[in-house]
Short mmCIF file of C-alpha atoms and ligand atoms in Angstrom, two decimals:
data_model
loop_
_atom_site.label_atom_id
_atom_site.label_comp_id
_atom_site.label_asym_id
_atom_site.label_seq_id
_atom_site.Cartn_x
_atom_site.Cartn_y
_atom_site.Cartn_z
CA MET A 1 190.58 119.41 139.44
CA SER A 2 194.07 119.72 138.45
CA THR A 3 194.45 122.22 134.98
CA GLY A 4 197.67 120.48 133.90
CA LYS A 5 199.29 123.81 134.34
CA GLY A 6 200.57 124.18 137.81
CA ASN A 7 198.59 125.51 140.75
CA PRO A 8 195.42 127.73 139.47
CA ILE A 9 195.95 131.48 139.98
CA LEU A 10 192.50 131.85 140.62
CA ARG A 11 189.77 129.39 142.08
CA ALA A 12 186.03 130.61 142.50
CA SER A 13 184.05 127.53 143.99
CA ASN A 14 180.44 127.01 144.52
CA ILE A 15 179.52 130.91 144.05
CA THR A 16 175.84 131.28 144.91
CA LYS A 17 173.86 134.59 144.63
CA THR A 18 170.51 135.57 145.39
CA PHE A 19 168.74 138.72 144.66
CA GLY A 20 165.43 138.70 146.73
CA ASN A 21 164.10 135.39 145.80
CA ASN A 22 165.42 135.17 142.50
CA THR A 23 168.40 132.88 142.76
CA ILE A 24 170.82 133.98 139.89
CA LEU A 25 174.13 132.05 140.63
CA HIS A 26 173.44 128.16 141.85
CA GLY A 27 177.05 127.05 143.09
CA VAL A 28 179.42 127.99 140.30
CA SER A 29 182.80 127.04 139.91
CA VAL A 30 185.80 128.39 137.66
CA GLU A 31 189.65 127.73 137.68
CA LEU A 32 192.05 129.65 135.97
CA ALA A 33 195.93 128.77 135.67
CA LYS A 34 198.27 131.25 134.77
CA GLY A 35 198.10 132.80 131.37
CA GLU A 36 194.93 130.92 130.43
CA ILE A 37 191.84 132.42 129.00
CA LYS A 38 188.19 131.21 129.80
CA ILE A 39 185.51 132.49 128.02
CA LEU A 40 181.69 132.88 129.08
CA ILE A 41 179.03 132.53 126.49
CA GLY A 42 175.21 131.98 126.97
CA SER A 43 172.19 133.88 126.64
CA SER A 44 171.35 137.15 127.97
CA GLY A 45 170.02 136.97 131.70
CA GLY A 46 171.89 133.69 132.33
CA GLY A 47 174.12 135.01 135.09
CA LYS A 48 177.28 135.82 133.05
CA SER A 49 177.72 139.35 134.43
CA THR A 50 176.73 138.67 137.83
CA LEU A 51 179.50 135.40 138.24
CA LEU A 52 182.23 138.03 136.82
CA GLN A 53 181.30 140.73 139.50
CA CYS A 54 181.15 137.94 142.08
CA ILE A 55 184.66 136.99 141.09
CA ASN A 56 186.09 140.21 142.48
CA CYS A 57 183.13 140.75 144.76
CA LEU A 58 181.89 143.82 143.24
CA VAL A 59 178.84 141.85 143.64
CA VAL A 60 179.57 139.90 147.37
CA PRO A 61 178.46 136.40 146.81
CA ASP A 62 176.15 134.59 149.14
CA SER A 63 178.41 131.71 149.48
CA GLY A 64 181.28 130.27 148.09
CA GLU A 65 185.05 130.46 148.26
CA ILE A 66 187.40 132.58 146.22
CA GLU A 67 191.08 132.16 146.37
CA VAL A 68 193.45 134.28 144.33
CA ASP A 69 197.26 133.24 144.02
CA GLY A 70 197.15 131.36 147.03
CA MET A 71 195.56 134.31 149.02
CA VAL A 72 191.93 133.07 150.28
CA ILE A 73 189.70 135.96 150.50
CA ASP A 74 187.03 135.83 153.55
CA ILE A 75 184.18 138.12 151.62
CA THR A 76 182.88 139.21 155.10
CA LYS A 77 186.23 141.47 155.62
CA LYS A 78 186.52 144.78 153.43
CA LYS A 79 190.07 144.60 153.70
CA ASP A 80 190.01 141.40 151.71
CA LEU A 81 187.35 142.47 149.28
CA TYR A 82 189.89 145.66 148.54
CA ARG A 83 193.07 143.31 148.30
CA LEU A 84 191.17 140.80 146.04
CA ARG A 85 190.05 143.74 143.88
CA GLN A 86 193.54 145.11 143.50
CA GLN A 87 194.62 141.69 141.82
CA VAL A 88 191.65 141.32 139.54
CA GLY A 89 190.84 143.85 137.01
CA MET A 90 187.57 144.60 135.43
CA ILE A 91 186.75 145.79 132.13
CA PHE A 92 182.63 146.68 132.02
CA GLN A 93 180.69 146.84 128.77
CA ASP A 94 179.60 149.89 128.99
CA PHE A 95 183.16 151.30 129.90
CA ASN A 96 182.37 153.04 133.37
CA LEU A 97 184.82 155.41 132.72
CA PHE A 98 185.17 158.32 135.40
CA ASP A 99 183.27 161.21 133.50
CA HIS A 100 184.82 164.14 135.51
CA LEU A 101 188.50 163.05 134.94
CA THR A 102 190.59 163.20 131.40
CA ALA A 103 192.14 159.79 129.86
CA ILE A 104 195.09 160.05 131.47
CA ASP A 105 194.02 160.82 135.09
CA ASN A 106 191.05 157.88 134.56
CA ILE A 107 194.72 156.11 134.98
CA THR A 108 196.45 157.95 137.57
CA ILE A 109 193.48 158.39 140.04
CA ALA A 110 193.43 154.62 141.24
CA LEU A 111 197.74 154.44 141.04
CA ARG A 112 197.60 157.51 143.22
CA LYS A 113 194.84 156.68 145.49
CA VAL A 114 195.08 153.00 145.99
CA LYS A 115 198.78 152.18 145.18
CA LYS A 116 200.05 156.04 146.41
CA ILE A 117 202.30 156.14 143.63
CA SER A 118 203.54 159.73 143.08
CA ARG A 119 201.74 161.84 140.71
CA GLU A 120 204.69 162.09 138.10
CA GLN A 121 205.20 158.30 137.93
CA ALA A 122 201.70 157.60 137.76
CA THR A 123 201.28 160.04 134.77
CA GLN A 124 204.21 158.30 133.34
CA ARG A 125 202.86 154.87 133.86
CA ALA A 126 199.39 156.27 132.52
CA ARG A 127 201.03 157.30 129.61
CA GLN A 128 202.90 154.21 128.79
CA GLU A 129 199.58 152.29 129.11
CA LEU A 130 197.71 154.60 126.88
CA GLU A 131 200.39 154.29 124.10
CA GLN A 132 200.26 150.48 124.45
CA VAL A 133 196.49 150.95 123.44
CA GLY A 134 197.12 153.28 120.90
CA LEU A 135 195.90 156.44 122.76
CA GLY A 136 199.10 158.48 123.33
CA ASP A 137 197.45 161.60 121.62
CA LYS A 138 193.97 161.38 123.86
CA GLN A 139 195.25 161.80 127.08
CA HIS A 140 193.89 165.15 127.75
CA LEU A 141 190.42 164.38 126.16
CA TYR A 142 187.47 163.73 128.70
CA PRO A 143 185.46 160.51 127.94
CA ALA A 144 182.52 162.70 126.56
CA GLN A 145 185.09 163.52 123.65
CA LEU A 146 185.95 159.84 123.23
CA SER A 147 184.43 157.47 120.97
CA GLY A 148 183.07 154.22 122.18
CA GLY A 149 186.13 151.90 121.17
CA GLN A 150 188.56 154.64 122.61
CA LYS A 151 186.95 154.65 125.90
CA GLN A 152 186.97 151.04 126.12
CA ARG A 153 190.97 151.21 125.23
CA VAL A 154 190.98 153.64 127.75
CA ALA A 155 189.42 151.34 130.23
CA ILE A 156 191.69 148.53 129.69
CA ALA A 157 194.69 150.58 129.89
CA ARG A 158 193.37 151.96 133.58
CA ALA A 159 192.70 148.46 134.66
CA LEU A 160 196.20 147.16 133.28
CA ALA A 161 198.27 150.17 134.88
CA MET A 162 197.08 148.26 138.30
CA ASP A 163 199.12 145.41 137.12
CA PRO A 164 196.22 142.91 137.78
CA LYS A 165 196.97 139.17 138.03
CA ILE A 166 193.69 138.53 136.41
CA LEU A 167 191.49 140.31 133.95
CA LEU A 168 187.80 139.99 134.03
CA LEU A 169 185.96 141.32 130.68
CA ASP A 170 182.63 141.57 130.82
CA GLU A 171 181.11 141.76 126.99
CA PRO A 172 183.84 144.56 126.20
CA THR A 173 182.37 144.93 122.61
CA SER A 174 178.83 144.69 123.05
CA ALA A 175 178.25 148.08 123.56
CA LEU A 176 180.19 149.28 120.28
CA ASP A 177 179.37 150.31 117.00
CA PRO A 178 180.40 147.43 114.55
CA THR A 179 182.66 149.86 113.06
CA LEU A 180 184.65 150.45 116.49
CA VAL A 181 184.82 146.62 117.29
CA GLY A 182 187.73 145.62 115.58
CA GLU A 183 190.13 148.18 117.48
CA VAL A 184 189.04 147.02 120.90
CA ILE A 185 189.60 143.21 119.66
CA SER A 186 193.13 143.90 118.64
CA VAL A 187 193.79 145.41 121.53
CA ILE A 188 192.45 142.24 123.59
CA LYS A 189 194.19 139.82 121.30
CA ARG A 190 197.41 141.69 121.80
CA LEU A 191 196.92 141.07 125.67
CA ALA A 192 196.25 137.66 125.40
CA ALA A 193 199.45 137.27 123.03
CA LYS A 194 201.47 138.78 125.77
CA GLY A 195 200.11 136.14 128.05
CA MET A 196 197.51 137.95 130.29
CA THR A 197 195.19 135.58 132.29
CA MET A 198 191.73 136.40 131.72
CA ILE A 199 187.83 135.34 131.86
CA MET A 200 185.71 137.17 129.22
CA ALA A 201 181.99 137.26 128.77
CA THR A 202 181.86 137.88 124.72
CA HIS A 203 179.46 136.78 121.74
CA GLN A 204 182.41 137.75 119.49
CA MET A 205 182.95 134.69 117.34
CA SER A 206 186.51 135.94 116.42
CA LEU A 207 187.48 136.37 120.28
CA ILE A 208 185.95 132.87 121.01
CA SER A 209 187.23 131.03 118.20
CA THR A 210 191.11 132.44 118.34
CA LEU A 211 191.58 132.81 122.43
CA ALA A 212 189.62 130.39 124.38
CA ASP A 213 191.55 127.67 125.99
CA GLU A 214 188.11 126.61 127.35
CA ILE A 215 184.56 127.87 126.71
CA LEU A 216 182.02 127.82 129.30
CA PHE A 217 178.23 127.82 128.51
CA MET A 218 176.20 129.48 131.24
CA GLU A 219 172.56 129.12 131.51
CA ASN A 220 169.99 130.13 134.18
CA GLY A 221 172.90 130.59 136.77
CA ARG A 222 174.94 127.37 136.09
CA ILE A 223 177.72 126.30 133.71
CA VAL A 224 176.15 123.42 131.42
CA GLU A 225 178.77 122.67 129.10
CA GLN A 226 182.39 123.24 129.08
CA GLY A 227 185.15 122.45 126.90
CA THR A 228 188.22 123.70 124.30
CA PRO A 229 186.67 125.41 121.31
CA SER A 230 188.22 122.36 118.98
CA VAL A 231 185.74 120.15 120.77
CA LEU A 232 182.70 122.09 121.30
CA LEU A 233 182.88 123.68 117.79
CA ALA A 234 183.87 120.82 115.69
CA LYS A 235 181.65 119.86 113.04
CA GLY A 236 179.12 117.28 113.79
CA ASN A 237 179.40 118.17 117.49
CA LYS A 238 175.80 118.38 118.55
CA SER A 239 176.93 120.56 121.58
CA ARG A 240 174.61 123.48 123.13
CA THR A 241 177.78 125.35 122.56
CA ARG A 242 177.99 124.77 118.82
CA GLY A 243 174.22 125.34 118.26
CA PHE A 244 174.70 128.81 120.18
CA CYS A 245 177.60 129.89 118.21
CA ASP A 246 175.97 128.84 114.85
CA SER A 247 172.97 130.76 115.81
CA LEU A 248 175.65 133.97 116.50
CA ASN A 249 177.28 133.29 112.97
CA ASP A 250 173.63 133.45 111.51
CA LEU A 251 173.14 136.68 113.24
CA VAL A 252 176.48 138.01 111.68
CA GLY A 253 175.36 136.38 108.37
CA GLU A 254 172.02 138.53 108.66
CA GLU A 255 173.54 141.50 109.74
CA GLY A 256 176.10 141.60 106.80
CA MET B 1 166.85 217.22 148.36
CA PRO B 2 163.03 215.27 149.18
CA GLU B 3 162.88 213.56 152.44
CA PRO B 4 162.29 209.87 151.34
CA ILE B 5 165.65 209.96 149.32
CA SER B 6 167.68 211.98 152.23
CA VAL B 7 166.56 209.87 154.75
CA VAL B 8 167.80 206.61 152.66
CA ILE B 9 170.94 208.36 151.75
CA GLU B 10 171.90 209.00 155.47
CA ALA B 11 170.77 205.37 156.68
CA PHE B 12 172.87 204.03 153.73
CA PRO B 13 175.97 203.41 155.77
CA TYR B 14 174.19 201.79 158.95
CA LEU B 15 172.18 199.67 156.23
CA LEU B 16 175.38 198.29 154.53
CA GLN B 17 176.42 197.44 157.69
CA GLY B 18 173.34 195.06 158.05
CA THR B 19 174.18 193.95 154.48
CA PHE B 20 177.87 192.75 155.50
CA LEU B 21 175.86 190.79 158.44
CA THR B 22 173.39 189.09 156.24
CA ALA B 23 176.22 188.11 153.83
CA GLY B 24 178.02 186.57 156.76
CA ILE B 25 175.00 184.73 158.11
CA VAL B 26 173.99 182.89 154.72
CA GLY B 27 177.95 182.44 153.66
CA ALA B 28 178.36 180.86 157.17
CA ALA B 29 174.85 179.01 156.96
CA MET B 30 175.42 178.08 153.27
CA ALA B 31 178.96 176.50 154.29
CA LEU B 32 177.23 174.74 157.62
CA GLY B 33 174.66 173.41 155.18
CA LEU B 34 177.02 171.94 152.62
CA ILE B 35 179.21 170.08 154.94
CA LEU B 36 175.91 168.80 156.72
CA GLY B 37 174.54 168.08 153.35
CA VAL B 38 177.26 166.11 151.80
CA PHE B 39 177.58 164.10 154.98
CA MET B 40 174.11 163.07 155.24
CA ALA B 41 173.79 162.52 151.42
CA VAL B 42 176.60 160.23 151.83
CA GLY B 43 174.80 158.43 154.86
CA LEU B 44 171.50 158.31 153.00
CA VAL B 45 173.01 156.60 150.04
CA TYR B 46 175.71 154.39 151.25
CA GLY B 47 174.62 154.13 155.35
CA ASN B 48 172.99 151.16 157.01
CA LYS B 49 169.21 151.12 158.10
CA VAL B 50 170.07 152.84 161.59
CA VAL B 51 172.02 155.54 159.79
CA ARG B 52 169.21 156.22 157.04
CA PHE B 53 166.64 156.32 159.82
CA LEU B 54 168.07 158.79 161.44
CA ILE B 55 169.18 161.28 158.86
CA THR B 56 165.61 160.88 157.38
CA LEU B 57 164.10 161.74 161.05
CA TYR B 58 166.37 164.73 160.81
CA LEU B 59 165.28 165.70 157.25
CA TRP B 60 161.56 165.34 158.28
CA LEU B 61 162.34 167.58 161.26
CA PHE B 62 163.88 170.52 159.51
CA ARG B 63 161.83 170.48 156.48
CA GLY B 64 158.53 170.24 158.72
CA VAL B 65 159.14 173.32 160.86
CA PRO B 66 158.71 176.53 160.07
CA VAL B 67 162.41 178.29 160.48
CA VAL B 68 160.75 181.09 162.51
CA VAL B 69 159.61 178.16 165.21
CA LEU B 70 163.09 177.05 165.25
CA LEU B 71 164.79 180.24 165.53
CA PHE B 72 162.73 180.78 168.83
CA LEU B 73 162.93 177.01 169.56
CA PHE B 74 167.22 177.24 169.40
CA TYR B 75 167.57 180.72 170.86
CA PHE B 76 164.93 181.45 173.37
CA GLY B 77 164.48 177.68 174.05
CA LEU B 78 167.28 175.27 173.41
CA PHE B 79 170.27 177.64 174.12
CA ASN B 80 168.57 179.23 177.27
CA TYR B 81 167.70 175.60 178.73
CA PHE B 82 171.53 174.60 178.61
CA ASN B 83 172.71 178.12 179.54
CA ILE B 84 174.58 178.39 176.10
CA ASN B 85 175.47 181.76 175.39
CA VAL B 86 175.25 182.91 171.88
CA SER B 87 174.52 186.02 169.75
CA ALA B 88 171.84 186.59 167.62
CA PHE B 89 173.80 186.12 164.81
CA THR B 90 175.39 182.96 166.08
CA ALA B 91 171.85 181.26 166.72
CA VAL B 92 170.32 182.49 163.48
CA THR B 93 173.53 181.10 161.28
CA ILE B 94 173.13 177.85 163.13
CA VAL B 95 169.55 177.42 162.72
CA LEU B 96 169.74 178.04 158.74
CA GLY B 97 172.74 176.40 158.58
CA LEU B 98 170.69 172.90 160.02
CA THR B 99 168.08 173.90 157.45
CA THR B 100 169.66 174.18 154.48
CA GLY B 101 171.48 171.26 155.53
CA ALA B 102 168.40 169.29 155.16
CA TYR B 103 167.45 170.47 152.03
CA GLN B 104 170.99 170.45 150.27
CA ALA B 105 171.20 166.40 151.80
CA ASN B 106 168.33 166.15 149.35
CA ILE B 107 169.74 168.04 146.64
CA PHE B 108 173.01 165.72 146.67
CA ARG B 109 171.18 162.43 147.27
CA GLY B 110 169.40 162.94 144.17
CA ALA B 111 172.58 163.78 142.24
CA MET B 112 174.09 160.76 143.83
CA LEU B 113 171.30 158.50 142.78
CA SER B 114 171.43 160.24 139.27
CA LEU B 115 174.81 158.86 138.87
CA PRO B 116 175.26 155.78 136.94
CA ARG B 117 176.02 152.63 139.43
CA GLY B 118 178.93 151.82 137.18
CA GLN B 119 180.96 155.09 138.49
CA PHE B 120 181.05 153.41 141.92
CA LYS B 121 181.84 149.95 140.62
CA ALA B 122 184.43 151.05 138.42
CA ALA B 123 186.20 152.82 141.48
CA SER B 124 185.80 149.40 143.89
CA GLY B 125 186.97 147.20 140.82
CA LEU B 126 190.21 149.20 140.71
CA GLY B 127 190.85 148.54 144.63
CA MET B 128 189.66 151.91 145.84
CA THR B 129 187.91 151.87 149.48
CA ASP B 130 184.36 153.14 149.49
CA LEU B 131 185.76 156.03 151.13
CA GLN B 132 187.94 156.91 148.25
CA ALA B 133 185.56 156.06 145.79
CA ILE B 134 182.98 158.72 147.37
CA LYS B 135 185.64 161.34 147.93
CA SER B 136 187.47 160.92 144.47
CA ILE B 137 184.79 159.89 142.35
CA ILE B 138 181.32 160.56 143.39
CA LEU B 139 181.86 163.60 145.14
CA PRO B 140 183.43 165.64 142.56
CA GLN B 141 180.86 164.56 139.91
CA ILE B 142 177.49 165.13 142.32
CA LEU B 143 178.81 168.72 143.31
CA ARG B 144 178.98 170.08 140.21
CA ILE B 145 175.49 168.70 139.20
CA SER B 146 174.31 170.14 142.15
CA ILE B 147 175.41 173.59 141.23
CA PRO B 148 171.97 174.77 139.99
CA ALA B 149 169.77 173.58 142.71
CA TRP B 150 172.51 174.88 145.48
CA SER B 151 172.26 178.29 143.76
CA ASN B 152 168.39 177.98 144.16
CA GLU B 153 168.97 177.18 147.90
CA TYR B 154 171.06 180.21 148.20
CA SER B 155 168.71 182.62 147.05
CA ILE B 156 165.86 180.73 149.48
CA ILE B 157 168.41 181.09 152.42
CA LEU B 158 169.29 184.77 151.60
CA LYS B 159 165.56 185.65 151.97
CA ASP B 160 164.87 183.32 155.33
CA SER B 161 167.80 185.47 156.98
CA ALA B 162 165.55 188.15 157.22
CA LEU B 163 163.71 186.24 159.75
CA ALA B 164 166.91 186.86 161.96
CA PHE B 165 165.07 189.99 163.09
CA VAL B 166 162.90 188.52 164.94
CA ILE B 167 165.42 187.73 167.53
CA GLY B 168 167.33 190.88 167.18
CA ALA B 169 169.97 190.08 164.57
CA PRO B 170 171.15 193.36 163.44
CA GLU B 171 170.95 192.47 159.78
CA ILE B 172 169.38 194.35 156.60
CA MET B 173 165.86 193.73 157.83
CA ALA B 174 166.33 194.46 161.49
CA ARG B 175 168.15 197.92 160.45
CA THR B 176 165.66 198.80 158.02
CA GLN B 177 163.03 198.37 160.27
CA PHE B 178 164.60 200.31 162.99
CA VAL B 179 165.21 203.36 160.76
CA ALA B 180 161.54 203.19 159.24
CA SER B 181 160.04 202.94 162.90
CA ARG B 182 161.82 206.64 163.91
CA THR B 183 161.74 208.27 160.12
CA TYR B 184 158.30 207.19 159.01
CA GLN B 185 159.83 206.81 155.80
CA HIS B 186 158.70 203.32 154.97
CA LEU B 187 158.31 203.17 151.38
CA SER B 188 161.63 204.41 150.43
CA LEU B 189 163.31 202.65 153.16
CA TYR B 190 161.68 199.22 152.38
CA ILE B 191 162.25 199.68 148.35
CA THR B 192 165.99 199.89 149.44
CA ALA B 193 165.84 196.89 151.74
CA GLY B 194 164.48 195.01 148.52
CA ILE B 195 167.10 196.47 146.13
CA ILE B 196 169.71 195.20 148.64
CA TYR B 197 168.43 191.69 148.76
CA PHE B 198 167.97 191.53 145.01
CA VAL B 199 171.19 192.67 144.43
CA LEU B 200 172.79 189.84 146.86
CA THR B 201 170.35 187.35 145.19
CA TRP B 202 171.86 188.41 141.92
CA ALA B 203 175.10 188.57 142.72
CA GLY B 204 175.11 185.17 144.10
CA VAL B 205 173.43 183.51 141.52
CA MET B 206 175.69 184.90 138.75
CA ALA B 207 179.05 183.87 140.50
CA LEU B 208 177.30 180.28 140.95
CA ARG B 209 176.74 180.54 137.33
CA LYS B 210 180.28 180.92 136.44
CA LEU B 211 181.30 178.59 138.58
CA GLU B 212 179.19 175.95 137.00
CA LYS B 213 180.68 177.27 133.66
CA HIS B 214 184.13 177.02 134.65
CA VAL B 215 183.81 173.42 136.43
CA ARG B 216 181.82 172.30 133.56
CA ILE B 217 183.26 168.89 131.98
CA PRO B 218 184.40 169.25 128.44
CA GLY B 219 182.26 167.21 126.09
CA TYR B 220 179.11 167.38 128.20
CA SER B 221 176.17 169.81 127.74
CA ALA B 222 173.64 170.92 130.69
CA ASN B 223 171.49 167.64 130.33
CA GLY B 224 174.05 165.10 129.89
CA ASN B 225 176.28 163.38 126.80
CA GLN B 226 177.16 165.18 124.08
N1 ADP C 1 171.41 143.87 141.09
C1 ADP C 1 170.39 143.11 140.83
N2 ADP C 1 169.28 143.00 141.56
C2 ADP C 1 168.30 141.98 140.86
N3 ADP C 1 168.55 141.06 140.03
C3 ADP C 1 169.87 141.25 139.40
C4 ADP C 1 170.64 142.05 139.46
N4 ADP C 1 171.41 142.13 138.45
C5 ADP C 1 171.38 140.79 138.02
N5 ADP C 1 170.20 140.71 138.32
C6 ADP C 1 168.97 139.67 137.63
O1 ADP C 1 170.28 138.70 137.28
C7 ADP C 1 169.96 137.86 136.13
C8 ADP C 1 171.27 137.27 135.64
O2 ADP C 1 171.79 138.53 135.06
P1 ADP C 1 173.09 138.67 134.35
O3 ADP C 1 174.42 138.40 135.54
O4 ADP C 1 173.30 140.26 134.17
O5 ADP C 1 173.14 137.95 133.42
P2 ADP C 1 173.85 138.22 131.93
O6 ADP C 1 175.34 138.75 132.10
O7 ADP C 1 174.34 136.47 131.45
O8 ADP C 1 172.97 138.71 130.89
C9 ADP C 1 169.23 138.54 135.51
O9 ADP C 1 167.70 137.96 135.49
C10 ADP C 1 169.16 139.79 136.04
O10 ADP C 1 167.74 140.55 136.01
MG1 MG C 2 175.74 140.51 131.27
#
């Protein structure tokens, strides 16, 4: 149980989720220490997105326990879900910026409505966050006027402005043109360097090999393999993870 | 001056008063319909089974019964039965408001379903309550999308408002008929009434088109992205 880094900041245990008669998660457990980065991999349909959304109850699990920073969440209570989501930021594959709001208002809206911060203070904070992701000059543009990479950086700034204790990232670079992947990767790496606690689903080898404290390999709603990259990806290791990552590298090779 | 024209000129101030009444009926009915429509659409998309069932029942009722029948039912039936004293104007406004509310609910519901689910998810993900997400994220977007359909609904309700004459509300149609029955200048008077309705339709539709342009989200074309 112990991660060796003190009390976990996130503990999700035995999460199950069934849609209709299709069980997507069969009692999955994840623990995360402060500053730790875990990376979810596995082929499409394995349940990565569902697991991430269950962790902040955007999809409410059928059963299981969630504890964030010592706070046990009662998933039957709306109030608890709202509190949980304020602690846990979420980055989506397709950005999900609010289309009717400018980049800066995408950030201020939750600061004002959820954190009840004044408009001036919210604007100031939002501007700082946009500058952090290199978009200080784009604050007044609408999502439809931004490139995919810029949209994802606004989405990251929006999540960070809420001061989350944990960030969940669901394939943050998968919807991007190859030429725009780099700018998002470098923002994520900078976050990691600052000690942000994260769980990220990604198939980006450069993120997996450099950031992962632990890799979780998911298949059919279960974590079937987990370990550090240095062990799982070691030469000669017959792990599923290694095989999967090799196939990713082959893909990159073919494309390039 | 030929009589058909002099009658129209003489009756014009009288018809104009009716025009104000018509505008009042339509304006108030559309506003009532907007409020009802928004609440019912939210109920249809985010409500529980019971709420959805009750709203669906309401929609079937008000879309399935002719407006004239509803007018008689409310004015001579319900209001009378419960001893509620309302003017013909109020009765028409309420009936048209309840009716357009049903149609507007469907317009807004369709718009909500056309929004990507991620919009609501992103709002929830930031810690917004369902109500905050609906108010700050969903409604501002669906109201924009709905303007063309709403404008269509306006032109329908404007024309339905002419039915008010059957219960004696002194709007355009009732006043035209009153003058025509006394002067026998049916042709010129009903042409005039037709023109007044046309101008009201045109002005309303143009104003809404302007509003649509004014609130359009930069970077978006009428049919979505880019
Ligand atoms: N809302 C939903 N309703 C029904 N099935 C769903 C829903 N969301 C996801 N699923 C199913 O759950 C499975 C896992 O999906 P997902 O969590 O998106 O996997 P991954 O992110 O690993 O590709 C898929 O088979 C998908 O069809
Ligand atoms: Mg996924």
